[in-house]
Each structure stands twice: as C-alpha cells, then as structure tokens.
mmCIF file of C-alpha atoms in Angstrom:
data_model
loop_
_atom_site.group_PDB
_atom_site.id
_atom_site.type_symbol
_atom_site.label_atom_id
_atom_site.label_comp_id
_atom_site.label_asym_id
_atom_site.label_seq_id
_atom_site.Cartn_x
_atom_site.Cartn_y
_atom_site.Cartn_z
ATOM 1 C CA MET A 66 0.000 0.000 0.000
ATOM 2 C CA PRO A 67 1.557 3.319 -1.032
ATOM 3 C CA HIS A 68 2.115 5.915 1.629
ATOM 4 C CA PRO A 69 0.294 9.229 1.250
ATOM 5 C CA ALA A 70 2.373 12.237 0.293
ATOM 6 C CA PRO A 71 3.529 14.238 3.305
ATOM 7 C CA SER A 72 1.494 17.334 4.087
ATOM 8 C CA TRP A 73 4.423 19.590 3.207
ATOM 9 C CA ALA A 74 4.818 17.993 -0.232
ATOM 10 C CA SER A 75 1.903 20.021 -1.586
ATOM 11 C CA LEU A 76 3.406 23.337 -0.528
ATOM 12 C CA SER A 77 4.611 25.623 -3.265
ATOM 13 C CA GLN A 78 8.332 25.627 -3.981
ATOM 14 C CA SER A 79 8.546 29.257 -2.844
ATOM 15 C CA GLU A 80 7.308 28.261 0.615
ATOM 16 C CA ARG A 81 9.622 25.283 1.116
ATOM 17 C CA LEU A 82 13.269 25.671 1.988
ATOM 18 C CA ALA A 83 15.417 23.538 -0.342
ATOM 19 C CA ASP A 84 12.907 20.675 -0.393
ATOM 20 C CA ALA A 85 13.222 20.387 3.393
ATOM 21 C CA PRO A 86 10.218 19.946 5.663
ATOM 22 C CA VAL A 87 10.557 23.576 6.699
ATOM 23 C CA VAL A 88 8.343 26.405 5.474
ATOM 24 C CA ARG A 89 8.097 30.111 6.109
ATOM 25 C CA ARG A 90 4.578 31.479 6.310
ATOM 26 C CA GLY A 91 3.534 34.813 7.655
ATOM 27 C CA GLY A 92 7.127 35.628 8.556
ATOM 28 C CA ARG A 93 7.410 32.572 10.831
ATOM 29 C CA TRP A 94 9.206 29.258 10.325
ATOM 30 C CA TRP A 95 7.308 25.984 10.654
ATOM 31 C CA LEU A 96 8.619 22.419 10.783
ATOM 32 C CA VAL A 97 6.136 20.274 8.894
ATOM 33 C CA SER A 98 5.571 16.527 8.724
ATOM 34 C CA PRO A 99 2.813 14.167 7.660
ATOM 35 C CA SER A 100 1.414 14.321 11.188
ATOM 36 C CA GLY A 101 1.297 18.118 11.454
ATOM 37 C CA ALA A 102 3.308 21.284 11.856
ATOM 38 C CA VAL A 103 5.246 22.848 14.714
ATOM 39 C CA LEU A 104 6.029 26.547 14.963
ATOM 40 C CA THR A 105 9.735 27.156 15.563
ATOM 41 C CA SER A 106 10.462 29.614 18.316
ATOM 42 C CA ASP A 107 14.190 29.254 19.031
ATOM 43 C CA PRO A 108 15.835 32.496 17.817
ATOM 44 C CA ALA A 109 19.168 30.779 17.109
ATOM 45 C CA PHE A 110 17.484 28.116 14.972
ATOM 46 C CA THR A 111 15.228 30.540 13.098
ATOM 47 C CA GLY A 112 18.226 32.826 12.536
ATOM 48 C CA GLU A 113 20.087 29.935 10.908
ATOM 49 C CA LEU A 114 17.038 29.174 8.754
ATOM 50 C CA ASP A 115 16.908 32.840 7.696
ATOM 51 C CA ARG A 116 20.611 32.798 6.764
ATOM 52 C CA PHE A 117 20.255 29.517 4.900
ATOM 53 C CA ALA A 118 17.234 30.811 2.981
ATOM 54 C CA THR A 119 19.155 33.971 2.049
ATOM 55 C CA ASP A 120 22.154 31.916 0.885
ATOM 56 C CA MET A 121 19.915 29.571 -1.154
ATOM 57 C CA ALA A 122 18.244 32.548 -2.846
ATOM 58 C CA ALA A 123 21.653 34.032 -3.708
ATOM 59 C CA ALA A 124 22.837 30.679 -5.102
ATOM 60 C CA ASN A 125 19.677 30.346 -7.203
ATOM 61 C CA ARG A 126 20.213 33.852 -8.610
ATOM 62 C CA ALA A 127 23.865 33.054 -9.407
ATOM 63 C CA VAL A 128 22.886 29.876 -11.254
ATOM 64 C CA ALA A 129 20.168 31.732 -13.156
ATOM 65 C CA ASP A 130 22.777 34.298 -14.240
ATOM 66 C CA LEU A 131 25.106 31.645 -15.701
ATOM 67 C CA PRO A 132 25.294 31.529 -19.477
ATOM 68 C CA ASN A 133 23.036 29.017 -21.146
ATOM 69 C CA GLY A 134 24.788 25.660 -21.559
ATOM 70 C CA ARG A 135 23.745 25.501 -25.233
ATOM 71 C CA GLU A 136 25.499 28.780 -25.974
ATOM 72 C CA ALA A 137 28.671 27.502 -24.357
ATOM 73 C CA SER A 138 28.555 24.231 -26.295
ATOM 74 C CA ASP A 139 28.193 26.099 -29.618
ATOM 75 C CA THR A 140 31.602 27.702 -29.085
ATOM 76 C CA PRO A 141 34.388 25.448 -30.335
ATOM 77 C CA VAL A 142 37.102 24.594 -27.879
ATOM 78 C CA ARG A 143 40.625 25.029 -29.175
ATOM 79 C CA GLU A 144 43.060 22.267 -28.517
ATOM 80 C CA VAL A 145 45.946 23.249 -26.282
ATOM 81 C CA GLN A 146 49.385 22.653 -27.765
ATOM 82 C CA ARG A 147 52.021 21.351 -25.410
#
C-alpha cells in the first residue's frame, strides 16, 4: 500500500526551503511533517534558517545568471598545444 504524500509535499516551492520539511509562512518558520506542523520559536534556529534561505536565494540567482549551456557548447574549444 503506497504511503500518502507528506502534508508539506503540496506546498509551493517558494514556501519550502530547499525541499526540506521547513516552510516560512507569515514571517514565521514551521517544521512540517505528515502528522502536522510545529512553529519554531528558538531564535538561534530561526536565525540559521533565515541565513540559509538567504544563501539559497543568492545561489539560485547566481545559477540563473550563468550563461546558457547551449550557448557555451556552440563555441568550439581550441586544442591546447604542449
């Protein structure tokens, strides 16, 4: 018998943090599981989640700014002479 999808699986990608069972809603972090959700209240933990979310957003922007792989493959590579 297949297991049902976890409750956090239906959340939009913008709400989830790197496919983790952690979401930010209404400015607050929640740990979510198939059995429910728990509001996080530890400032050190939520601070780390905030920093991680900021770093993930910066990484996503950097990847989006990379040149298209097709453009790079259209440019011939010169053989290096030794």
